[in-house]
Coordinates of C-alpha atoms and ligand atoms in Angstrom, one line a residue:
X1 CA 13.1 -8.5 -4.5
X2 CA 12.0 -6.8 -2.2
X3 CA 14.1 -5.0 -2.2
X4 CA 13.9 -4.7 -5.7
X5 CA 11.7 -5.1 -7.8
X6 CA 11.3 -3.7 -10.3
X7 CA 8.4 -3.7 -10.6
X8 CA 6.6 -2.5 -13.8
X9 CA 3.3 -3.8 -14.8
X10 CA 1.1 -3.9 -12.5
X11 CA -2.1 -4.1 -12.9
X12 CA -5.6 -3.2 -13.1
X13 CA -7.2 -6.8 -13.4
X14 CA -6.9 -6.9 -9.7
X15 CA -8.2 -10.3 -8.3
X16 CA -7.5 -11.6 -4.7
X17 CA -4.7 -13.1 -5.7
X18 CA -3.3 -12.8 -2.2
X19 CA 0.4 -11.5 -1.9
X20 CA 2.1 -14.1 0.2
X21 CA 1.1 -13.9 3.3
X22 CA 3.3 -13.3 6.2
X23 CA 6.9 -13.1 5.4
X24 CA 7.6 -13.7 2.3
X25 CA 6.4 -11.4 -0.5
X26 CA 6.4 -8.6 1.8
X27 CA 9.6 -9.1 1.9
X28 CA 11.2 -10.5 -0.9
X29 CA 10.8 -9.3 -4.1
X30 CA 7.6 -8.5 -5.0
X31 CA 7.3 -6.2 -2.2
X32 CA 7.7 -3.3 -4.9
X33 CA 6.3 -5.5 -7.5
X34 CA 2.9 -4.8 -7.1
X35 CA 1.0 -6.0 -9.7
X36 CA 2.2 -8.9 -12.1
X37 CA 0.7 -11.0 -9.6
X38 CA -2.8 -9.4 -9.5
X39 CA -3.1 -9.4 -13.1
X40 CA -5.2 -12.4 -14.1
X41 CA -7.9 -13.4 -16.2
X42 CA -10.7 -10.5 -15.7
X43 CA -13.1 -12.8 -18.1
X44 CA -14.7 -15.3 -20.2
X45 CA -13.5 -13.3 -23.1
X46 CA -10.1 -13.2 -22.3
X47 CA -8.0 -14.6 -25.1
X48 CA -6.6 -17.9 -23.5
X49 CA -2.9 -18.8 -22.9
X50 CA -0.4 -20.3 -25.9
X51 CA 2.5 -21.9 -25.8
X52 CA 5.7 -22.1 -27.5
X53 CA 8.8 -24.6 -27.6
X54 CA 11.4 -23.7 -26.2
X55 CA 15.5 -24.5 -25.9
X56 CA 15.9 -25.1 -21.9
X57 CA 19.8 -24.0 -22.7
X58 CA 20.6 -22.0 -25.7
X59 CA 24.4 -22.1 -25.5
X60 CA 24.9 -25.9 -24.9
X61 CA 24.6 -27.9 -28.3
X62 CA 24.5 -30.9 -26.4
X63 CA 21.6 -30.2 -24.3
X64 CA 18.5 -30.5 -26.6
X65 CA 16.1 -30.1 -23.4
X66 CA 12.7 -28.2 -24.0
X67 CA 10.0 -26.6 -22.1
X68 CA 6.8 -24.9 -22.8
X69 CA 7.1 -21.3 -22.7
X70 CA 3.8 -19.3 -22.2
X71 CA 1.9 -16.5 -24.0
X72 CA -0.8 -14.4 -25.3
X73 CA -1.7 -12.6 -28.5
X74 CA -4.8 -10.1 -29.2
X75 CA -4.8 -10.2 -33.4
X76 CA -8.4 -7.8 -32.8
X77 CA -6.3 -4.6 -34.4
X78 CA -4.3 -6.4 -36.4
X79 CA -4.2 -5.9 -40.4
X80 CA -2.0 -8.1 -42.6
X81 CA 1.1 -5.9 -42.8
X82 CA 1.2 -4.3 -39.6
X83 CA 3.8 -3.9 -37.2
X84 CA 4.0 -6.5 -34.4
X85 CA 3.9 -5.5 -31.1
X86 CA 6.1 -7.9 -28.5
X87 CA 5.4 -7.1 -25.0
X88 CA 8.4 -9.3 -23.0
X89 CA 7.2 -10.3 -20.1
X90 CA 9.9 -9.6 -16.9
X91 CA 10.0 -10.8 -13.4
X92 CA 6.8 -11.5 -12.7
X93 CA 3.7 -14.3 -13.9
X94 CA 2.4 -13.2 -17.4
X95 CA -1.8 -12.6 -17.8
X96 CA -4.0 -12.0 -20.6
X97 CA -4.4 -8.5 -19.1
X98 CA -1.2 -7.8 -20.5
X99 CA -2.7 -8.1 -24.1
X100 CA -6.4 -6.8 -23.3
X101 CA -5.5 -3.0 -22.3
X102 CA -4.0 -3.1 -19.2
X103 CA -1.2 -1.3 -20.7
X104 CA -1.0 1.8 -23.4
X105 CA 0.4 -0.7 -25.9
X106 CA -3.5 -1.4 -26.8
X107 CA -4.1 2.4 -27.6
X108 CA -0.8 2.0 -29.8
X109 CA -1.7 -1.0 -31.5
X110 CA -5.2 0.5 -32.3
X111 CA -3.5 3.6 -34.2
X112 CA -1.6 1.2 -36.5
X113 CA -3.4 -2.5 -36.8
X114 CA -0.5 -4.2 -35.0
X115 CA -0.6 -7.4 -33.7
X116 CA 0.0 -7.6 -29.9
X117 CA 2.3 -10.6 -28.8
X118 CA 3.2 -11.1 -24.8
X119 CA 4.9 -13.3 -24.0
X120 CA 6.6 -14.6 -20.2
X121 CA 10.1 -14.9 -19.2
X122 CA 11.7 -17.8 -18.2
X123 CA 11.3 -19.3 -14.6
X124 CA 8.5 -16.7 -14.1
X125 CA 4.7 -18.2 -13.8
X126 CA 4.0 -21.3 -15.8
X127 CA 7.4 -21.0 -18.3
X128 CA 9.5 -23.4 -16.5
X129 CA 12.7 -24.5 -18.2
X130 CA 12.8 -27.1 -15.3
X131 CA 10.3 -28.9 -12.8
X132 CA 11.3 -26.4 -9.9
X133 CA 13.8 -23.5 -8.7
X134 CA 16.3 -25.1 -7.4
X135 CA 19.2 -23.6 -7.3
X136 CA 20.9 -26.4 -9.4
X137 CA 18.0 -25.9 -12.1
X138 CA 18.3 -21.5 -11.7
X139 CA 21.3 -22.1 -13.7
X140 CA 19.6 -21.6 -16.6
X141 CA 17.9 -18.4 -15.3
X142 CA 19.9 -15.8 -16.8
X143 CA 19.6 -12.9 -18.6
X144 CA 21.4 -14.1 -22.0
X145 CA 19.3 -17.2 -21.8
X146 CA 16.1 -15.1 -21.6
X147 CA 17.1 -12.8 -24.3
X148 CA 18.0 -15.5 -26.9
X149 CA 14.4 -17.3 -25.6
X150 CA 13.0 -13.7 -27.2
X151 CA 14.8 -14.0 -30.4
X152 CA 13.7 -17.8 -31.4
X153 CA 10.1 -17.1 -30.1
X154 CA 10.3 -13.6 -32.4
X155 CA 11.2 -15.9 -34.7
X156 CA 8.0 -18.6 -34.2
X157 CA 5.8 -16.1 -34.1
X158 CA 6.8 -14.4 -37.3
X159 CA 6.2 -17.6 -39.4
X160 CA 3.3 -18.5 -37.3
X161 CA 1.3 -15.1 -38.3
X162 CA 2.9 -14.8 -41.4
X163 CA 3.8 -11.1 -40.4
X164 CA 6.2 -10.4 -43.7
X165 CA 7.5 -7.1 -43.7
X166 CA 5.9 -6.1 -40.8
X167 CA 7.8 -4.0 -38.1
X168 CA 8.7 -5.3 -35.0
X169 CA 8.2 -3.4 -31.4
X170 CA 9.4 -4.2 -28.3
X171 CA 8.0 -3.3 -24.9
X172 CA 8.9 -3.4 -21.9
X173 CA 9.3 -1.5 -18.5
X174 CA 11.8 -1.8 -15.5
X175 CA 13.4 -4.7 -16.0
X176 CA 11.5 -6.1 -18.9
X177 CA 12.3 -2.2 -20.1
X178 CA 15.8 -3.3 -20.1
X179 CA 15.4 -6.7 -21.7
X180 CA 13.7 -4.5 -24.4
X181 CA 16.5 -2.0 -25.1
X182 CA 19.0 -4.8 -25.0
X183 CA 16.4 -7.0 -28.0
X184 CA 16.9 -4.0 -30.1
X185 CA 20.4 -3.7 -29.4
X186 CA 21.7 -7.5 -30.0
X187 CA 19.1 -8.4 -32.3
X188 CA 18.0 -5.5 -34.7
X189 CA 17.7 -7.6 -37.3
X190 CA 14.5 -9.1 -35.3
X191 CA 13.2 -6.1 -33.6
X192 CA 13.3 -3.1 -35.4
X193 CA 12.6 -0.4 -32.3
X194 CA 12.1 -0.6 -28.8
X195 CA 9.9 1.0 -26.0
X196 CA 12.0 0.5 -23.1
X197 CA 10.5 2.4 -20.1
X198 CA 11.8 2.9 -16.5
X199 CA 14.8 0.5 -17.3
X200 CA 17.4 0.5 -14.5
X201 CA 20.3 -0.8 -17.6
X202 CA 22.8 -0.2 -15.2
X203 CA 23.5 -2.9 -12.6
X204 CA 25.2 -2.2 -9.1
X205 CA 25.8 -4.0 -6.2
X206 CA 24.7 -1.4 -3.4
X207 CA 22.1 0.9 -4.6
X208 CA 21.9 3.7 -1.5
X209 CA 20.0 5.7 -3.9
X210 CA 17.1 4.2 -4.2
X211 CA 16.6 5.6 -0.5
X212 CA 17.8 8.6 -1.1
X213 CA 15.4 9.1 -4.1
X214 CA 12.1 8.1 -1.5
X215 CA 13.4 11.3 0.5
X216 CA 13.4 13.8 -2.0
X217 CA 10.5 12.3 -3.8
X218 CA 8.2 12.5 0.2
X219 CA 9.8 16.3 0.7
X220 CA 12.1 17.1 3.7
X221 CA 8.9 17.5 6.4
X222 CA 7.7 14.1 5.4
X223 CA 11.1 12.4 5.4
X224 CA 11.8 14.3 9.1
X225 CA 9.3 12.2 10.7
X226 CA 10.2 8.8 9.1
X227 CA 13.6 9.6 10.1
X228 CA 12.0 10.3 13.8
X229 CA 10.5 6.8 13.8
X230 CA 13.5 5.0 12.5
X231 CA 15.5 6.6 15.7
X232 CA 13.0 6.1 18.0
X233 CA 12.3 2.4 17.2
X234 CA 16.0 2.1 16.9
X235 CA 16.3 3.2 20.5
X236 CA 12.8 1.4 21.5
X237 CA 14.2 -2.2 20.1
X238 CA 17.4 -2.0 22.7
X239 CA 15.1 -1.4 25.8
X240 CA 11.7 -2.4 24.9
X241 CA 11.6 -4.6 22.2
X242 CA 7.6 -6.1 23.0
X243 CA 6.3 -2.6 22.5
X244 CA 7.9 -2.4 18.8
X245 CA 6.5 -5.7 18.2
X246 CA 3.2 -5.5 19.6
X247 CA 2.6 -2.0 18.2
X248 CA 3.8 -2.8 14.5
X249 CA 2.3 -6.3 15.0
X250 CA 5.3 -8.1 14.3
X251 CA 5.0 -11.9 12.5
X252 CA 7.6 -13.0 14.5
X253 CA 10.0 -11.4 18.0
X254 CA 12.8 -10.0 17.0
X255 CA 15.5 -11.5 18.2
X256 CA 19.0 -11.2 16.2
X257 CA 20.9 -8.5 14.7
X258 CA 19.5 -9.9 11.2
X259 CA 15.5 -10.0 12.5
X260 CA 16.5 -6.6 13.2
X261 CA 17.3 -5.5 9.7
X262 CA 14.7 -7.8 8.5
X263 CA 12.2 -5.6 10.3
X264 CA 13.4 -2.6 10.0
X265 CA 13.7 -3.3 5.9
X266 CA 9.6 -4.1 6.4
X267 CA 9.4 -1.0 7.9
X268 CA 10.5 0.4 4.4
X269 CA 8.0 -1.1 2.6
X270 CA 5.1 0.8 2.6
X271 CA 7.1 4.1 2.0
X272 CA 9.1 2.8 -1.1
X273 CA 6.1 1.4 -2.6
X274 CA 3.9 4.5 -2.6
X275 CA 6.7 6.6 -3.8
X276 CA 7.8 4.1 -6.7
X277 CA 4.2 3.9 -8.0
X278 CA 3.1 7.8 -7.2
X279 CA 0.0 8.7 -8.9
X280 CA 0.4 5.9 -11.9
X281 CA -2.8 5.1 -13.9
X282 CA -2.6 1.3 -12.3
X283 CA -5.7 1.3 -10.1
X284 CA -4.3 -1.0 -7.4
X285 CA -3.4 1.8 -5.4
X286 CA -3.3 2.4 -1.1
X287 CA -2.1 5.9 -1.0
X288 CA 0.2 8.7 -2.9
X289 CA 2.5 10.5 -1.4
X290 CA 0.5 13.2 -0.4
X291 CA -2.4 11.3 1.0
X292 CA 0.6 9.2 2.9
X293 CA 2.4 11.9 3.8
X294 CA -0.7 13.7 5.3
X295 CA -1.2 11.0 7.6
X296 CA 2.5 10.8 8.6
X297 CA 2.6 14.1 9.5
X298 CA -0.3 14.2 11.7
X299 CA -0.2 13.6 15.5
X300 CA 2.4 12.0 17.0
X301 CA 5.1 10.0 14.8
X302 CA 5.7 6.7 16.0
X303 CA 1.9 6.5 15.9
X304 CA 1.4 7.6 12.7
X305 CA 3.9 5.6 10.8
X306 CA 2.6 2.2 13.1
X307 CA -1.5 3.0 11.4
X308 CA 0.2 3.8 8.2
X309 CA 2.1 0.7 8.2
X310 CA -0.4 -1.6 9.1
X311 CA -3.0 -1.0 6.8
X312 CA -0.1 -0.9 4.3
X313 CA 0.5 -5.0 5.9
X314 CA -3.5 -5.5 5.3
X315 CA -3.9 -3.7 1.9
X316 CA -0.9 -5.7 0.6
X317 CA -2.6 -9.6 2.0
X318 CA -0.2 -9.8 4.9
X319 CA -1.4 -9.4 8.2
X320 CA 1.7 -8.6 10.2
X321 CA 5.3 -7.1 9.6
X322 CA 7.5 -9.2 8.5
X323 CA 10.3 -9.3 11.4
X324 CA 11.9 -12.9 11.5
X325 CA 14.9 -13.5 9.1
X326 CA 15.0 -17.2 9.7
X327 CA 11.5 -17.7 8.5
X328 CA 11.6 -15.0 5.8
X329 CA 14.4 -17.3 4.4
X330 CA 13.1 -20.2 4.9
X331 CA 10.0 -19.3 2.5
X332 CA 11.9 -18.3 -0.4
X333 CA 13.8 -21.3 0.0
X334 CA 10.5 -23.1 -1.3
X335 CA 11.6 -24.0 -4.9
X336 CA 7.9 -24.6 -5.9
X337 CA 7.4 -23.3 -8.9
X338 CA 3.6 -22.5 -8.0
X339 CA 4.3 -21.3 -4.4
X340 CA 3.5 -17.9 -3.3
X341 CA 6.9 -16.8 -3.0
X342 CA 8.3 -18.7 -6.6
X343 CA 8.3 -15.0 -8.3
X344 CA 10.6 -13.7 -5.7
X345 CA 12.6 -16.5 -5.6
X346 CA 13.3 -16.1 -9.0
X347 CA 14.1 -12.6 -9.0
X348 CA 15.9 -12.8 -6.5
X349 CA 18.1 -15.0 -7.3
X350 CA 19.0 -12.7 -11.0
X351 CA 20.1 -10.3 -8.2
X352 CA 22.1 -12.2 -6.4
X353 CA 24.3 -13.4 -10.3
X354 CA 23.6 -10.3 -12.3
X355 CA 22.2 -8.0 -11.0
X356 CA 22.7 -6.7 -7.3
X357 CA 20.4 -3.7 -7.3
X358 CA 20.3 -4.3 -2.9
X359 CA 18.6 -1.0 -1.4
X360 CA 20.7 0.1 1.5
X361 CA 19.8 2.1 4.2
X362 CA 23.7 2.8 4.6
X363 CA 23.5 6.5 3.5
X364 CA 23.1 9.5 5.7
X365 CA 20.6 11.1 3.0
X366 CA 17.4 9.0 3.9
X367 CA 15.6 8.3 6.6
X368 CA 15.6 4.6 7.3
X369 CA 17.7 2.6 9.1
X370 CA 21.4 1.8 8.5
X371 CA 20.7 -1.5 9.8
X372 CA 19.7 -2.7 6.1
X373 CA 23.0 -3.1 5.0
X374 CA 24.6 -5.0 2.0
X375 CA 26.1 -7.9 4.0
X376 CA 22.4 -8.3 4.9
X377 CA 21.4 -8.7 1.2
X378 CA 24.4 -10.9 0.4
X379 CA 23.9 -13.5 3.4
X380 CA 20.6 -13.4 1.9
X381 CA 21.9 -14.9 -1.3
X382 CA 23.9 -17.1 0.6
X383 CA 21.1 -18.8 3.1
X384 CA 18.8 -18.7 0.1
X385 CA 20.4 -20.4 -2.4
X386 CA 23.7 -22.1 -1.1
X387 CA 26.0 -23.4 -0.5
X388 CA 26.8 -22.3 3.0
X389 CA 30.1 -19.6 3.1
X390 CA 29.6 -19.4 -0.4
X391 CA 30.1 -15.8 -1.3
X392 CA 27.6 -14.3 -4.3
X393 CA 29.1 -12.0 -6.3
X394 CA 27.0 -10.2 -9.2
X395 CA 28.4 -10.5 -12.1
X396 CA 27.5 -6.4 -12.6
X397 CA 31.2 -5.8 -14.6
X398 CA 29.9 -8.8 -16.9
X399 CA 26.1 -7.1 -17.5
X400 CA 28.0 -3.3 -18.3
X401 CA 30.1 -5.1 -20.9
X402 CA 27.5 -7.1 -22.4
X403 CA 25.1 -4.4 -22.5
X404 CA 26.4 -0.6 -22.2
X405 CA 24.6 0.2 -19.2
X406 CA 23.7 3.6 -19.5
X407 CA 26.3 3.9 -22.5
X408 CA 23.8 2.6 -24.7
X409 CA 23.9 1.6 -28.1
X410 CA 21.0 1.1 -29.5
X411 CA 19.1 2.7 -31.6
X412 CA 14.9 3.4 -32.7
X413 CA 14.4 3.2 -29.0
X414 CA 13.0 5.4 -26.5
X415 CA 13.9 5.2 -22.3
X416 CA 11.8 7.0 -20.5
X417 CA 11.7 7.7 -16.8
X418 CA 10.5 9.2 -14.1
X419 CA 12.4 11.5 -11.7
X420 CA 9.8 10.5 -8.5
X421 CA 10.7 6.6 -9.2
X422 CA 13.6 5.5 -7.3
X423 CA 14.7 3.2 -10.5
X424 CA 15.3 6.4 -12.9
X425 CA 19.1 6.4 -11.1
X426 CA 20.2 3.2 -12.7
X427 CA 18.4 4.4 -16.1
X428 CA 19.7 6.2 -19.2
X429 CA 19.2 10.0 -18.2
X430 CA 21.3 11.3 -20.9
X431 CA 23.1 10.4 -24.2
X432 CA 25.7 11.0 -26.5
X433 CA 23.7 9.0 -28.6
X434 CA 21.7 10.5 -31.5
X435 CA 19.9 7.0 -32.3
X436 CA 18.3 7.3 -29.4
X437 CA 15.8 9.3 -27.3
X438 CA 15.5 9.7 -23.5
X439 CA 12.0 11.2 -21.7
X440 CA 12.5 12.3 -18.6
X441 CA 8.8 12.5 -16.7
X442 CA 9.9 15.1 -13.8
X443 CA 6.5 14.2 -12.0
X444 CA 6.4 10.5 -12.9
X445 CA 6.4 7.4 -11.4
X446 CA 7.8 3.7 -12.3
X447 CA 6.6 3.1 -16.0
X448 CA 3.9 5.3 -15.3
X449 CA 4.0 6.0 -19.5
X450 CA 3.2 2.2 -19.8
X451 CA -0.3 2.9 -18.6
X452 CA -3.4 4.5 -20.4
X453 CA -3.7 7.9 -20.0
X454 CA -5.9 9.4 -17.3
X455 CA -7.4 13.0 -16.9
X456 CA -4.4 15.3 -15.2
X457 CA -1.7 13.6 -16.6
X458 CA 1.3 15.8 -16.5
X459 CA 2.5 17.5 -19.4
X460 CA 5.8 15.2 -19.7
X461 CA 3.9 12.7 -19.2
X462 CA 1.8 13.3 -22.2
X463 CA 4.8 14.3 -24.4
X464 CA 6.6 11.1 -23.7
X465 CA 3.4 9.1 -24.9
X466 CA 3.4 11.2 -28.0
X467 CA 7.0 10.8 -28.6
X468 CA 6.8 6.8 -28.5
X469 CA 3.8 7.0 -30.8
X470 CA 6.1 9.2 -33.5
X471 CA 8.7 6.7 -33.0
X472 CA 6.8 4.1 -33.7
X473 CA 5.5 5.6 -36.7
X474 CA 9.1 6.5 -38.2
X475 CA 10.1 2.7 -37.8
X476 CA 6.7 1.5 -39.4
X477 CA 6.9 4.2 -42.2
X478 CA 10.4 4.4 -42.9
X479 CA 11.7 2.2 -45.6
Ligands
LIG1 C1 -7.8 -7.0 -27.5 O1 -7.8 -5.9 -26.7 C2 -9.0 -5.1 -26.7 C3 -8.7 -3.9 -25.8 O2 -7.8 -3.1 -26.3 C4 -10.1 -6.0 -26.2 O3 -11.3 -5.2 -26.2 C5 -10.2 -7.2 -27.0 O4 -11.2 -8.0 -26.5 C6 -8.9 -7.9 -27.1 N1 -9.0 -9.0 -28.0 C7 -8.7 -10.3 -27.7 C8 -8.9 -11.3 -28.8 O5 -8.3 -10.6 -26.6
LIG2 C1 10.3 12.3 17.5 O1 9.3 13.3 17.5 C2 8.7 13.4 18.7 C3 7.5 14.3 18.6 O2 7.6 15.2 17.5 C4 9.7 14.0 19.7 O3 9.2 14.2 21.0 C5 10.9 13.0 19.8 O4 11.9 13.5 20.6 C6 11.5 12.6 18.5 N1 12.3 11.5 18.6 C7 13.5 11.4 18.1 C8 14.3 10.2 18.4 O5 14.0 12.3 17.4
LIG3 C1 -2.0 -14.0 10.1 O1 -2.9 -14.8 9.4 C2 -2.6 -16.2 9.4 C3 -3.5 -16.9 8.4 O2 -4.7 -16.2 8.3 C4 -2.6 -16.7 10.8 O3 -2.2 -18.1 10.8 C5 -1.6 -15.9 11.6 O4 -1.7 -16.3 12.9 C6 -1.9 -14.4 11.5 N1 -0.9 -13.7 12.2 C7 -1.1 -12.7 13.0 C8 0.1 -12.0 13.6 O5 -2.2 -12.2 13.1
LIG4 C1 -3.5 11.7 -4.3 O1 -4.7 10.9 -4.0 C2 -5.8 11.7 -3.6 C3 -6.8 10.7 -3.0 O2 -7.1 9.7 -4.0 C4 -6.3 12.5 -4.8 O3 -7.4 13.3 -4.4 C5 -5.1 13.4 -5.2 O4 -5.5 14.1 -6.4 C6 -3.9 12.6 -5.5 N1 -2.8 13.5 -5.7 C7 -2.3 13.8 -6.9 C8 -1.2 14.7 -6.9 O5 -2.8 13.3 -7.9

């Protein structure tokens, strides 16, 4: 993902867990993921990890194949009775943090003695279904697969705690946000309401919005002089190629049409990531937009957007831009399932079957370059995971069907989002549905509503908190 990610939980246990160095995180995946990663054991009392049994393949009866699937319960509010809270891990490494207040869902849990249940996804930190991620074994890396790995471990837990009549909750946000609307929605009779924040339910090959969404999000003055750097290291890179490098401190020259997008998709980076996670209560933070935008807008452009850019490379562990395409595939060829780049890997590749989700730079309404195209992305599948000339094709019709996209039809679930977030385009923004509820956050970010409140939070923000603690209280009240 880089271009992608979803990113959701991020997180305050910040350690120096360092973010792939040189091209590959940057890059791929996790390059809007900020977070999962950092999240780790902040200390000795951190609850330690569990695990569960799990089916490697829940479809094929003849494959009885298990694997150890990893997670983390905090019982400390939890009164014989209560409602269960299960947070689903998404495309990222779980962490105790995710049960020890990292995210609002310990406030919750507080108010009504629930039990708080994380657990990881499959082919995401230490819950592999197979010894590494090759692209033979990523078979069984699919969204159905990880659903139905919910369900039985639902069901595990359940016995395990003796939970009874107690409620079930799902969480989740971005693309955990969907797997948590789709819980509810194939298995209500495990999960009896969901939280299901920034959840882009709706898959799409090309997603030009996401761009377009960084543009309005920055303001037109802001987005001018991006725009004014992307054309004048456009023209720079077909005269004078060693300035671009040397003053963007490329990883690698730039030599072909694809280092070119490669480099230019870098460029994006530290833009899209300060706009996606505006102002969220996440502490791991460079800038917002109007401390980025400030410096953008002083002084001369070019110059501007190169200091911006490279403390963006050192804040995020890298210590150059990202500009060869060869090498930036090569490392997320690595199917080590405890290499820097394994997370991206993995995510990348439900993009490339399910999901698509690739940010363009194809449309006229943004400011980067229309070099970052979708044939870019899809080779990308291609040199990633093979075979040569095979063509990927995300099975988006496939996900609508199974799913609703953003006909959905649930119900005891809220999906909230935040108009600032490039992801609220793919989300559920309105409904026909009146099982449902939808929170737009005009001012928020990406699953800013996961986190704790802080002081200043705006007013939407605060309403969409207190609507997910009524709905909550309806399921666990109601009969
Ligand atoms: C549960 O979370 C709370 C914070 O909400 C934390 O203080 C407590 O130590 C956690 N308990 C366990 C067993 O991890
Ligand atoms: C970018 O802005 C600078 C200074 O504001 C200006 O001199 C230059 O012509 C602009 N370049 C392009 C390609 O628009
Ligand atoms: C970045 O750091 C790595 C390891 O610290 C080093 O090997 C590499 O040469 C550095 N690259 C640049 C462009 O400074
Ligand atoms: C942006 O960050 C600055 C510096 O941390 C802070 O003072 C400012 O309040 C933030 N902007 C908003 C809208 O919160």
């Amino acid at each position: 993902m880089k271009y992608i990610i979803l990113s959701l939980f991020l997180t305050i246990l910040v350690t120096n867990a360092v973010r792939l160095g040189h091209d590959s995180a940057l890059n791929k995946g996790l390059k809007y993921y900020r977070g999962v990663d950092k999240l780790s054991a902040s200390s000795v009392s951190d609850p330690s990890p569990m695990w569960y049994t799990q089916q490697v393949d829940h479809f094929d009866p003849s494959n009885s194949d298990t694997f150890q699937q990893q997670y983390y319960v905090n019982s400390t509010y939890y009164a014989p009775g209560g409602p269960i809270f299960l947070v689903l891990g998404g495309e990222g490494p779980l962490t105790a943090g995710y049960v020890t207040g990292h995210f609002v869902v310990n406030l919750y849990a507080q108010k009504f003695n629930a039990l708080i249940v994380a657990v990881e996804h499959r082919f995401y930190g230490k819950s592999m279904p197979k010894p590494d991620l090759s692209t033979e074994n990523l078979k069984f890396l699919t969204t159905q697969q990880a659903l139905a790995d919910y369900a039985t471990f639902r069901q595990y837990i359940a016995q395990k705690y003796n939970t009874g009549n107690g409620k079930w909750i799902s969480f989740g946000g971005s693309y955990s946000g969907s797997l948590s609307a789709w819980m509810r929605l194939k298995y209500p009779h495990l999960i009896d309401g969901a939280i299901a924040t920034s959840a882009p339910v709706l898959p799409q090959l090309d997603f030009p919005e996401y761009f377009e969404v960084v543009s309005t999000s920055v303001g037109p003055t802001c987005s001018a002089v991006i725009a004014n750097v992307t054309a004048t290291v456009t023209q720079m890179l077909a005269n004078d190629r060693a300035s671009v490098q040397s003053i963007f401190n490329a990883c690698d020259p730039i030599v072909t049409d694809l280092d070119v997008a490669t480099f230019m998709e870098s460029l994006s980076g530290g833009v899209a990531e300060t706009v996606q996670y505006n102002n969220d209560n996440n502490k791991y933070t460079m800038s917002n937009i109007t401390t980025m935008c400030a410096q953008l807008e002083q002084g001369d452009p070019l110059q501007a957007f190169a200091s911006f850019n490279n403390r963006y490379n050192t804040f995020s562990g890298a210590n150059c831009t990202t500009s060869s395409y060869n090498s930036m595939i090569q490392s997320m060829q690595d199917v080590d399932p405890n290499g820097d780049n394994a997370a991206s890997r993995s995510w990348t590749w439900q993009t490339c079957i399910e999901y698509g989700y690739f940010q363009v730079g194809e449309s006229p309404n943004q400011p980067f370059s229309s070099t970052i195209t979708l044939d870019y992305f899809l080779q990308q599948c291609t040199d990633i995971f093979g075979p040569p000339g095979y063509q990927y094709q995300p099975a988006i019709d496939w996900i609508i069907a199974d799913y609703g996209a953003t006909d959905y039809q649930g119900s005891n679930v809220i999906l909230p989002n935040g108009l600032v977030d490039p992801w609220h385009i793919l989300g559920v923004l309105q409904t026909t549905n009146p099982n449902i509820q939808i929170s737009i956050i005009p001012e928020g970010a990406h699953c800013s509503d996961l986190y704790p409140p802080k002081p200043n939070d705006p007013a939407s923000l605060i309403a969409t908190r207190q609507k997910e603690v009524a709905l909550i209280s309806s399921i666990i009240y109601s009969k």
